[in-house]
PDB file of C-alpha atoms in Angstrom:
ATOM      1  CA  MET A   1     108.993 -21.030 -28.511  1.00 85.00           C
ATOM      2  CA  ALA A   2     106.017 -19.223 -26.980  1.00 93.00           C
ATOM      3  CA  VAL A   3     102.540 -20.693 -27.203  1.00 97.00           C
ATOM      4  CA  LYS A   4     100.350 -18.302 -29.202  1.00 98.00           C
ATOM      5  CA  VAL A   5      96.832 -17.823 -27.868  1.00 98.00           C
ATOM      6  CA  TYR A   6      94.440 -15.589 -29.787  1.00 98.00           C
ATOM      7  CA  VAL A   7      91.365 -14.019 -28.195  1.00 98.00           C
ATOM      8  CA  VAL A   8      88.993 -13.275 -31.076  1.00 98.00           C
ATOM      9  CA  PHE A   9      85.742 -11.480 -30.349  1.00 98.00           C
ATOM     10  CA  TYR A  10      82.812  -9.481 -31.641  1.00 97.00           C
ATOM     11  CA  SER A  11      81.179  -6.912 -29.365  1.00 96.00           C
ATOM     12  CA  THR A  12      78.399  -4.471 -30.181  1.00 92.00           C
ATOM     13  CA  TYR A  13      78.141  -2.566 -26.924  1.00 90.00           C
ATOM     14  CA  GLY A  14      81.412  -3.484 -25.196  1.00 93.00           C
ATOM     15  CA  HIS A  15      80.344  -6.271 -22.830  1.00 95.00           C
ATOM     16  CA  VAL A  16      82.127  -9.056 -24.706  1.00 97.00           C
ATOM     17  CA  ALA A  17      85.130  -6.776 -25.234  1.00 97.00           C
ATOM     18  CA  LYS A  18      85.367  -6.372 -21.456  1.00 97.00           C
ATOM     19  CA  LEU A  19      85.376 -10.132 -20.962  1.00 98.00           C
ATOM     20  CA  ALA A  20      87.950 -10.498 -23.738  1.00 98.00           C
ATOM     21  CA  GLU A  21      90.375  -8.172 -21.960  1.00 98.00           C
ATOM     22  CA  GLU A  22      90.079 -10.191 -18.759  1.00 98.00           C
ATOM     23  CA  ILE A  23      90.508 -13.479 -20.620  1.00 98.00           C
ATOM     24  CA  LYS A  24      93.629 -12.048 -22.208  1.00 98.00           C
ATOM     25  CA  LYS A  25      95.018 -11.186 -18.766  1.00 98.00           C
ATOM     26  CA  GLY A  26      94.311 -14.684 -17.521  1.00 98.00           C
ATOM     27  CA  ALA A  27      95.971 -16.358 -20.503  1.00 98.00           C
ATOM     28  CA  ALA A  28      98.961 -14.024 -20.300  1.00 98.00           C
ATOM     29  CA  SER A  29      99.499 -15.014 -16.656  1.00 97.00           C
ATOM     30  CA  VAL A  30     100.672 -18.457 -17.821  1.00 97.00           C
ATOM     31  CA  GLU A  31     104.413 -18.583 -18.343  1.00 96.00           C
ATOM     32  CA  GLY A  32     105.483 -19.186 -21.914  1.00 96.00           C
ATOM     33  CA  VAL A  33     102.172 -18.029 -23.395  1.00 97.00           C
ATOM     34  CA  GLU A  34     101.898 -15.078 -25.762  1.00 97.00           C
ATOM     35  CA  VAL A  35      98.397 -13.611 -26.088  1.00 98.00           C
ATOM     36  CA  LYS A  36      96.977 -11.389 -28.791  1.00 98.00           C
ATOM     37  CA  ILE A  37      93.486  -9.924 -28.825  1.00 98.00           C
ATOM     38  CA  TRP A  38      91.553  -9.372 -32.064  1.00 98.00           C
ATOM     39  CA  GLN A  39      88.074  -8.373 -33.179  1.00 97.00           C
ATOM     40  CA  VAL A  40      86.201  -9.659 -36.216  1.00 97.00           C
ATOM     41  CA  PRO A  41      84.965  -7.301 -38.940  1.00 96.00           C
ATOM     42  CA  GLU A  42      81.712  -5.417 -38.448  1.00 94.00           C
ATOM     43  CA  ILE A  43      79.075  -6.087 -41.096  1.00 91.00           C
ATOM     44  CA  LEU A  44      76.656  -3.329 -40.088  1.00 89.00           C
ATOM     45  CA  SER A  45      76.994   0.200 -41.447  1.00 86.00           C
ATOM     46  CA  GLU A  46      77.934   3.150 -39.253  1.00 89.00           C
ATOM     47  CA  GLU A  47      74.452   4.511 -39.846  1.00 91.00           C
ATOM     48  CA  VAL A  48      72.788   1.392 -38.483  1.00 92.00           C
ATOM     49  CA  LEU A  49      75.186   1.175 -35.555  1.00 87.00           C
ATOM     50  CA  GLY A  50      74.438   4.803 -34.764  1.00 87.00           C
ATOM     51  CA  LYS A  51      70.717   4.124 -34.679  1.00 89.00           C
ATOM     52  CA  MET A  52      71.387   1.201 -32.356  1.00 89.00           C
ATOM     53  CA  GLY A  53      73.329   3.444 -30.003  1.00 86.00           C
ATOM     54  CA  ALA A  54      76.460   1.339 -30.348  1.00 86.00           C
ATOM     55  CA  PRO A  55      79.648   2.956 -29.006  1.00 85.00           C
ATOM     56  CA  PRO A  56      82.891   3.146 -31.038  1.00 86.00           C
ATOM     57  CA  LYS A  57      84.818  -0.101 -31.423  1.00 92.00           C
ATOM     58  CA  THR A  58      87.855  -0.901 -29.320  1.00 90.00           C
ATOM     59  CA  ASP A  59      91.319  -0.415 -30.790  1.00 92.00           C
ATOM     60  CA  ALA A  60      91.869  -4.177 -31.087  1.00 96.00           C
ATOM     61  CA  PRO A  61      93.071  -5.025 -34.613  1.00 97.00           C
ATOM     62  CA  ILE A  62      90.682  -6.611 -37.113  1.00 98.00           C
ATOM     63  CA  ILE A  63      91.553 -10.229 -37.804  1.00 98.00           C
ATOM     64  CA  THR A  64      91.377 -11.975 -41.163  1.00 97.00           C
ATOM     65  CA  PRO A  65      90.420 -15.662 -41.359  1.00 97.00           C
ATOM     66  CA  GLN A  66      93.879 -16.689 -42.560  1.00 97.00           C
ATOM     67  CA  GLU A  67      95.494 -15.223 -39.437  1.00 98.00           C
ATOM     68  CA  LEU A  68      93.719 -17.815 -37.290  1.00 98.00           C
ATOM     69  CA  ALA A  69      96.137 -20.433 -38.594  1.00 98.00           C
ATOM     70  CA  GLU A  70      99.025 -18.671 -36.818  1.00 97.00           C
ATOM     71  CA  ALA A  71      97.573 -19.376 -33.367  1.00 98.00           C
ATOM     72  CA  ASP A  72      98.204 -22.438 -31.217  1.00 98.00           C
ATOM     73  CA  GLY A  73      94.842 -21.941 -29.484  1.00 98.00           C
ATOM     74  CA  ILE A  74      91.880 -19.602 -29.951  1.00 98.00           C
ATOM     75  CA  LEU A  75      89.176 -18.272 -27.639  1.00 98.00           C
ATOM     76  CA  PHE A  76      86.133 -16.892 -29.462  1.00 98.00           C
ATOM     77  CA  GLY A  77      83.764 -14.413 -27.803  1.00 98.00           C
ATOM     78  CA  PHE A  78      80.448 -13.015 -29.010  1.00 97.00           C
ATOM     79  CA  PRO A  79      77.022 -11.832 -27.884  1.00 96.00           C
ATOM     80  CA  THR A  80      73.909 -13.882 -28.485  1.00 94.00           C
ATOM     81  CA  ARG A  81      71.177 -13.237 -30.995  1.00 92.00           C
ATOM     82  CA  PHE A  82      68.093 -15.336 -30.286  1.00 92.00           C
ATOM     83  CA  GLY A  83      70.154 -17.954 -28.453  1.00 92.00           C
ATOM     84  CA  MET A  84      72.919 -18.257 -31.049  1.00 94.00           C
ATOM     85  CA  MET A  85      76.095 -16.392 -31.962  1.00 96.00           C
ATOM     86  CA  ALA A  86      75.747 -12.908 -33.439  1.00 96.00           C
ATOM     87  CA  SER A  87      75.726 -12.745 -37.241  1.00 96.00           C
ATOM     88  CA  GLN A  88      79.032 -10.858 -37.302  1.00 97.00           C
ATOM     89  CA  MET A  89      80.848 -13.833 -35.789  1.00 97.00           C
ATOM     90  CA  LYS A  90      78.914 -16.274 -37.968  1.00 97.00           C
ATOM     91  CA  ALA A  91      79.904 -14.264 -41.057  1.00 97.00           C
ATOM     92  CA  PHE A  92      83.523 -14.493 -39.946  1.00 98.00           C
ATOM     93  CA  PHE A  93      83.288 -18.267 -39.534  1.00 98.00           C
ATOM     94  CA  ASP A  94      81.582 -18.484 -42.924  1.00 97.00           C
ATOM     95  CA  ALA A  95      84.694 -16.874 -44.409  1.00 97.00           C
ATOM     96  CA  THR A  96      87.001 -19.636 -43.080  1.00 98.00           C
ATOM     97  CA  GLY A  97      86.247 -22.086 -45.874  1.00 97.00           C
ATOM     98  CA  GLY A  98      89.817 -21.901 -47.147  1.00 97.00           C
ATOM     99  CA  LEU A  99      91.148 -22.892 -43.730  1.00 98.00           C
ATOM    100  CA  TRP A 100      88.675 -25.771 -43.650  1.00 98.00           C
ATOM    101  CA  ARG A 101      89.839 -27.026 -47.048  1.00 97.00           C
ATOM    102  CA  GLU A 102      93.454 -26.907 -45.874  1.00 97.00           C
ATOM    103  CA  GLN A 103      92.605 -28.313 -42.417  1.00 97.00           C
ATOM    104  CA  SER A 104      94.632 -25.438 -40.995  1.00 98.00           C
ATOM    105  CA  LEU A 105      92.732 -25.338 -37.703  1.00 98.00           C
ATOM    106  CA  ALA A 106      92.398 -29.082 -37.139  1.00 98.00           C
ATOM    107  CA  GLY A 107      93.724 -30.159 -33.759  1.00 97.00           C
ATOM    108  CA  LYS A 108      93.951 -26.633 -32.352  1.00 98.00           C
ATOM    109  CA  PRO A 109      92.241 -26.050 -28.972  1.00 98.00           C
ATOM    110  CA  ALA A 110      89.354 -23.592 -28.947  1.00 98.00           C
ATOM    111  CA  GLY A 111      87.189 -22.052 -26.233  1.00 98.00           C
ATOM    112  CA  LEU A 112      84.083 -19.863 -26.138  1.00 98.00           C
ATOM    113  CA  PHE A 113      82.786 -16.958 -24.045  1.00 98.00           C
ATOM    114  CA  PHE A 114      79.649 -14.897 -24.463  1.00 97.00           C
ATOM    115  CA  SER A 115      77.154 -12.260 -23.413  1.00 96.00           C
ATOM    116  CA  THR A 116      73.378 -12.512 -23.240  1.00 93.00           C
ATOM    117  CA  GLY A 117      70.654 -10.036 -22.439  1.00 88.00           C
ATOM    118  CA  THR A 118      68.870 -12.161 -19.848  1.00 88.00           C
ATOM    119  CA  GLN A 119      69.418 -15.209 -17.647  1.00 85.00           C
ATOM    120  CA  GLY A 120      67.406 -17.404 -20.013  1.00 82.00           C
ATOM    121  CA  GLY A 121      68.803 -15.788 -23.131  1.00 84.00           C
ATOM    122  CA  GLY A 122      71.397 -18.333 -24.186  1.00 87.00           C
ATOM    123  CA  GLN A 123      74.216 -18.809 -21.657  1.00 92.00           C
ATOM    124  CA  GLU A 124      74.263 -22.448 -22.739  1.00 94.00           C
ATOM    125  CA  THR A 125      72.533 -22.533 -26.130  1.00 95.00           C
ATOM    126  CA  THR A 126      74.842 -19.880 -27.591  1.00 95.00           C
ATOM    127  CA  PRO A 127      78.095 -21.798 -26.997  1.00 96.00           C
ATOM    128  CA  LEU A 128      76.411 -25.156 -27.588  1.00 95.00           C
ATOM    129  CA  THR A 129      75.316 -24.157 -31.085  1.00 96.00           C
ATOM    130  CA  ALA A 130      78.690 -22.503 -31.735  1.00 97.00           C
ATOM    131  CA  VAL A 131      80.480 -25.797 -31.148  1.00 97.00           C
ATOM    132  CA  THR A 132      79.363 -26.857 -34.636  1.00 97.00           C
ATOM    133  CA  GLN A 133      81.776 -24.334 -36.138  1.00 97.00           C
ATOM    134  CA  LEU A 134      84.685 -25.776 -34.165  1.00 98.00           C
ATOM    135  CA  THR A 135      83.655 -29.337 -34.986  1.00 98.00           C
ATOM    136  CA  HIS A 136      83.717 -28.799 -38.738  1.00 98.00           C
ATOM    137  CA  HIS A 137      87.227 -27.420 -38.445  1.00 98.00           C
ATOM    138  CA  GLY A 138      88.336 -30.379 -36.332  1.00 98.00           C
ATOM    139  CA  MET A 139      89.250 -28.106 -33.436  1.00 98.00           C
ATOM    140  CA  VAL A 140      89.475 -29.408 -29.870  1.00 98.00           C
ATOM    141  CA  PHE A 141      86.748 -27.752 -27.799  1.00 98.00           C
ATOM    142  CA  VAL A 142      88.014 -26.830 -24.337  1.00 98.00           C
ATOM    143  CA  PRO A 143      85.088 -26.015 -22.028  1.00 97.00           C
ATOM    144  CA  VAL A 144      85.894 -24.419 -18.700  1.00 96.00           C
ATOM    145  CA  GLY A 145      83.677 -26.942 -16.920  1.00 95.00           C
ATOM    146  CA  TYR A 146      83.336 -26.321 -13.193  1.00 95.00           C
ATOM    147  CA  THR A 147      87.035 -25.577 -12.686  1.00 95.00           C
ATOM    148  CA  PHE A 148      86.144 -22.048 -11.544  1.00 93.00           C
ATOM    149  CA  GLY A 149      85.127 -23.600  -8.259  1.00 84.00           C
ATOM    150  CA  ALA A 150      82.613 -22.522  -5.628  1.00 78.00           C
ATOM    151  CA  LYS A 151      81.767 -19.158  -7.176  1.00 77.00           C
ATOM    152  CA  ILE A 152      79.998 -20.737 -10.133  1.00 78.00           C
ATOM    153  CA  PHE A 153      77.609 -22.366  -7.654  1.00 79.00           C
ATOM    154  CA  ASP A 154      76.886 -19.105  -5.808  1.00 77.00           C
ATOM    155  CA  MET A 155      73.147 -18.429  -5.694  1.00 75.00           C
ATOM    156  CA  GLU A 156      73.312 -15.185  -3.746  1.00 79.00           C
ATOM    157  CA  SER A 157      74.161 -13.003  -6.730  1.00 80.00           C
ATOM    158  CA  VAL A 158      73.215 -13.001 -10.385  1.00 79.00           C
ATOM    159  CA  HIS A 159      76.116 -13.963 -12.625  1.00 89.00           C
ATOM    160  CA  GLY A 160      76.612 -15.255 -16.125  1.00 88.00           C
ATOM    161  CA  GLY A 161      78.853 -18.046 -17.292  1.00 89.00           C
ATOM    162  CA  SER A 162      78.332 -21.786 -17.587  1.00 92.00           C
ATOM    163  CA  PRO A 163      80.444 -24.928 -17.957  1.00 94.00           C
ATOM    164  CA  TYR A 164      80.867 -23.921 -21.608  1.00 96.00           C
ATOM    165  CA  GLY A 165      82.718 -20.710 -20.779  1.00 97.00           C
ATOM    166  CA  ALA A 166      82.686 -17.325 -19.102  1.00 97.00           C
ATOM    167  CA  GLY A 167      79.663 -15.143 -19.674  1.00 96.00           C
ATOM    168  CA  THR A 168      77.908 -11.987 -18.635  1.00 95.00           C
ATOM    169  CA  PHE A 169      74.399 -10.559 -18.661  1.00 92.00           C
ATOM    170  CA  ALA A 170      73.999  -7.239 -20.447  1.00 91.00           C
ATOM    171  CA  GLY A 171      70.377  -6.607 -19.517  1.00 85.00           C
ATOM    172  CA  ASP A 172      69.220  -3.497 -21.351  1.00 84.00           C
ATOM    173  CA  GLY A 173      72.868  -2.682 -22.020  1.00 84.00           C
ATOM    174  CA  SER A 174      73.472  -0.780 -18.813  1.00 87.00           C
ATOM    175  CA  ARG A 175      74.630  -3.807 -16.801  1.00 89.00           C
ATOM    176  CA  TRP A 176      78.371  -4.457 -17.029  1.00 92.00           C
ATOM    177  CA  PRO A 177      80.312  -7.612 -16.143  1.00 93.00           C
ATOM    178  CA  THR A 178      80.456  -8.079 -12.392  1.00 94.00           C
ATOM    179  CA  GLU A 179      83.555  -8.886 -10.380  1.00 94.00           C
ATOM    180  CA  VAL A 180      82.620 -12.576 -10.316  1.00 95.00           C
ATOM    181  CA  GLU A 181      82.036 -12.646 -14.084  1.00 96.00           C
ATOM    182  CA  LEU A 182      85.405 -10.999 -14.693  1.00 97.00           C
ATOM    183  CA  GLU A 183      87.094 -13.452 -12.352  1.00 96.00           C
ATOM    184  CA  HIS A 184      85.475 -16.288 -14.294  1.00 97.00           C
ATOM    185  CA  ALA A 185      86.829 -14.799 -17.531  1.00 98.00           C
ATOM    186  CA  PHE A 186      90.334 -14.467 -16.059  1.00 98.00           C
ATOM    187  CA  HIS A 187      90.146 -18.059 -14.883  1.00 97.00           C
ATOM    188  CA  GLN A 188      89.025 -19.294 -18.288  1.00 98.00           C
ATOM    189  CA  GLY A 189      91.905 -17.534 -19.995  1.00 98.00           C
ATOM    190  CA  LYS A 190      94.412 -19.007 -17.559  1.00 98.00           C
ATOM    191  CA  TYR A 191      92.874 -22.482 -17.703  1.00 98.00           C
ATOM    192  CA  PHE A 192      92.711 -22.491 -21.499  1.00 98.00           C
ATOM    193  CA  ALA A 193      96.273 -21.226 -21.901  1.00 98.00           C
ATOM    194  CA  GLY A 194      97.534 -23.983 -19.629  1.00 97.00           C
ATOM    195  CA  ILE A 195      95.864 -26.620 -21.786  1.00 97.00           C
ATOM    196  CA  ALA A 196      97.088 -25.019 -25.020  1.00 97.00           C
ATOM    197  CA  LYS A 197     100.604 -25.071 -23.578  1.00 96.00           C
ATOM    198  CA  LYS A 198     100.332 -28.759 -22.679  1.00 95.00           C
ATOM    199  CA  LEU A 199      98.999 -29.659 -26.121  1.00 94.00           C
ATOM    200  CA  LYS A 200     101.766 -27.808 -27.909  1.00 89.00           C
ATOM    201  CA  GLY A 201     104.364 -29.334 -25.607  1.00 83.00           C
ATOM    202  CA  GLY A 202     103.033 -32.790 -26.331  1.00 61.00           C
ATOM    203  CA  SER A 203     103.297 -32.251 -30.085  1.00 51.00           C
ATOM    204  CA  ALA A 204     106.780 -30.734 -30.013  1.00 42.00           C
TER     205      ALA A 204
END
């Protein structure tokens, strides 16, 4: 039976969505792993999004909280707002109370990836504060650590990401994930899927 990995994200301007696609590719490269990409519901009106200059959403299906229980492992992606996850993702987590009561997510591996506006804008605080959501569900946090290798230590170019997960800098919105950031995302997806596969195999 295939290991089901879900990539669940929120993206306002498309930066996190770009990382999500690369993470999906990385996870799908692991034999025996089935990957599905989802986005969480938007809580802002079309009028507000229009004033913000937000582009149309991707065609990824909208996930409901209950559908999380179907996955063997979940990677959550979101932009930062003042060093923490965006309210859209927080609202989604707030709606998972039923899963918490049933302990439906307990023991499932989970990972995080993110986008920030600047280098000091939350590449570590955003995932660090998001770990509380996983903890209350009893999920197993799987950080990417330094498994990406030498490129995470590269000081010649600006790149997002941290031991917590893959990341990108959006700047004023015009900066898109670089090749290194996308490679980091691919690696995280592959690394996470391998661990999810081992965990499911061990419980079979």
